[in-house]
Coordinates of C-alpha atoms and ligand atoms in Angstrom, one line a residue:
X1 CA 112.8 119.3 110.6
X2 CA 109.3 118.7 109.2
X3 CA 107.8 115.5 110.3
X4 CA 105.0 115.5 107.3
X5 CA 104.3 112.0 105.7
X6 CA 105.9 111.8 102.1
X7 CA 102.7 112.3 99.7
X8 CA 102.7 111.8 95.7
X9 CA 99.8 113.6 94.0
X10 CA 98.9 113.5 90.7
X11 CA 95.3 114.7 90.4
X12 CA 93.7 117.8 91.8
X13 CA 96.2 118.1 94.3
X14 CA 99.2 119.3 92.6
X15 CA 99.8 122.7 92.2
X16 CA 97.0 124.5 90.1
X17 CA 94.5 121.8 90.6
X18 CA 91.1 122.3 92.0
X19 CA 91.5 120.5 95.3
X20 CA 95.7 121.9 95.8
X21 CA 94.3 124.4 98.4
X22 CA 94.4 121.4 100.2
X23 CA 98.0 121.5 100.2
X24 CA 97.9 124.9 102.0
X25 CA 101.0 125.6 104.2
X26 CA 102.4 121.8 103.3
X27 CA 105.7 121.7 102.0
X28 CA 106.5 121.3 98.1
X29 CA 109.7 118.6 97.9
X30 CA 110.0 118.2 93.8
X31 CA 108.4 117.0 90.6
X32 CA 108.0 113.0 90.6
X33 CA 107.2 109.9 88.2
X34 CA 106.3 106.6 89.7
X35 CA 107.7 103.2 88.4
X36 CA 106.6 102.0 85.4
X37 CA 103.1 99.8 86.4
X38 CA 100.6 102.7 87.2
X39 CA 98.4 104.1 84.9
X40 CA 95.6 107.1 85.0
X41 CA 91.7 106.8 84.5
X42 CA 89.0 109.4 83.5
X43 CA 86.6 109.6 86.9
X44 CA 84.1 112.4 86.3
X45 CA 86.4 115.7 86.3
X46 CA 89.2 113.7 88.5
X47 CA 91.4 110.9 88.2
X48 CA 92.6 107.8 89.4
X49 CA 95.7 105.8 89.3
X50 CA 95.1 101.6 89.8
X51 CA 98.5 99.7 89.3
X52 CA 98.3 97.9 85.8
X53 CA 100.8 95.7 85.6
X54 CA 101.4 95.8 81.6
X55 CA 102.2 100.0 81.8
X56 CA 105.8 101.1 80.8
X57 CA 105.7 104.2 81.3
X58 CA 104.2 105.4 85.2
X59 CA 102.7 108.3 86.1
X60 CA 103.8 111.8 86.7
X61 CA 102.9 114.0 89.8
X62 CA 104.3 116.3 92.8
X63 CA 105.5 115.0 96.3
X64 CA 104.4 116.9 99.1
X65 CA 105.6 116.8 103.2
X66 CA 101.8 116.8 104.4
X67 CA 101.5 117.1 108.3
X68 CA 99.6 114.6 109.5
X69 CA 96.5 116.8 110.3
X70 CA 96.0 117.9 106.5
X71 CA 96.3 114.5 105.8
X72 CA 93.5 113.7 108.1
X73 CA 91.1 116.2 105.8
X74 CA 93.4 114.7 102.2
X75 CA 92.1 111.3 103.1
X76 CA 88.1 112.3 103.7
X77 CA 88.5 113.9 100.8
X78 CA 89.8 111.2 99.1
X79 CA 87.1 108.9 100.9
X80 CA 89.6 106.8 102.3
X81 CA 86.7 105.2 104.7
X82 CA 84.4 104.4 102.1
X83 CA 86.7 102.6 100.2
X84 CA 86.7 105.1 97.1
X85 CA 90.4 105.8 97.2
X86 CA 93.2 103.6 99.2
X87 CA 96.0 105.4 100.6
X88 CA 99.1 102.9 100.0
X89 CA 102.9 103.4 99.6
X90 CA 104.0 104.2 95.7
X91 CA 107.1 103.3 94.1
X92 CA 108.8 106.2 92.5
X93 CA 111.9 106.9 90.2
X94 CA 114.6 108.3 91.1
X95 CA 115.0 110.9 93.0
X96 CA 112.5 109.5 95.6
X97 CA 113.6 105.8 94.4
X98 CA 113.7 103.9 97.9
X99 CA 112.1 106.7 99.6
X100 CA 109.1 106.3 101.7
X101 CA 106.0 108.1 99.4
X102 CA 102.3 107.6 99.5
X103 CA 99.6 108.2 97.5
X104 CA 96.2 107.7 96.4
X105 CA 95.5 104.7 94.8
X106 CA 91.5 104.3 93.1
X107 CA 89.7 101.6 95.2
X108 CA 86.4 101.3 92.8
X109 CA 85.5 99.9 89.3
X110 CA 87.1 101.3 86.1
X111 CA 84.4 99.5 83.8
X112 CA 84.2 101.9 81.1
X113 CA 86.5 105.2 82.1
X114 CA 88.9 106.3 79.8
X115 CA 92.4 105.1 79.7
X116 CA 94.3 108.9 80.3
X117 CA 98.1 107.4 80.4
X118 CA 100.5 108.8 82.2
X119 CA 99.6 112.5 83.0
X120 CA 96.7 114.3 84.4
X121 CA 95.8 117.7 83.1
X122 CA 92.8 119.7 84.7
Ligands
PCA1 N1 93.2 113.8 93.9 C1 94.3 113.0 94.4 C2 93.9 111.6 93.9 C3 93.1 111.9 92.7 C4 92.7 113.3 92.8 O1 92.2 114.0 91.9 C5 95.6 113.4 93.8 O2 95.7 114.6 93.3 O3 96.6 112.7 93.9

């Protein structure tokens, strides 16, 4: 048994994505949607997700079993310590419904990004 932290992704980590070699020897677990109340903004070539309480629909991503020392170098990408992204736990639909996910929530102002809805595409 794997004892990686449950990861969603929905940016340039999942598979094809500029940063997924980042995911390098992690473990794939399946294709995933959050609940409805997360929505997508245009960064500069990257995205982030904020919770917005008026979204229906949720985003789409991958969940990945990430060992906790890829998640060490995940989260400095990320910037974790200076506050640019915030690694918290994300609600998802079934099948990961209950289940014990986190990902990468944006931590910075949104004044003037585009709104990208649901899905990323690089
Ligand atoms: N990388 C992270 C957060 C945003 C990004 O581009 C991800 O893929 O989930």
């Amino acid at each position: 048994m794997k004892s990686g932290k449950l990861i969603f992704v929905y940016g340039t980590l999942k598979r094809g994505g500029s940063n997924h070699l980042y995911l390098r020897g992690q473990t794939f677990v399946g294709e995933a949607r959050t609940v409805p109340g997360f929505r997508l903004y245009g960064l500069d070539g990257f995205p982030g997700m904020i919770a917005l309480a008026e979204d229906r629909a949720g985003v789409t991503g991958e969940v990945w079993s990430v060992s906790p020392e890829a998640l060490t170098h995940i989260d400095g990408l990320e910037g974790t310590a200076e506050g640019m992204y915030r690694r918290a736990r994300i609600p998802l639909q079934a099948p990961f419904a209950d289940q014990v996910v986190e990902g990468y929530l944006y931590a910075r102002s949104l004044t003037g990004r585009p709104d990208l809805g649901s899905t990323w595409k690089e």
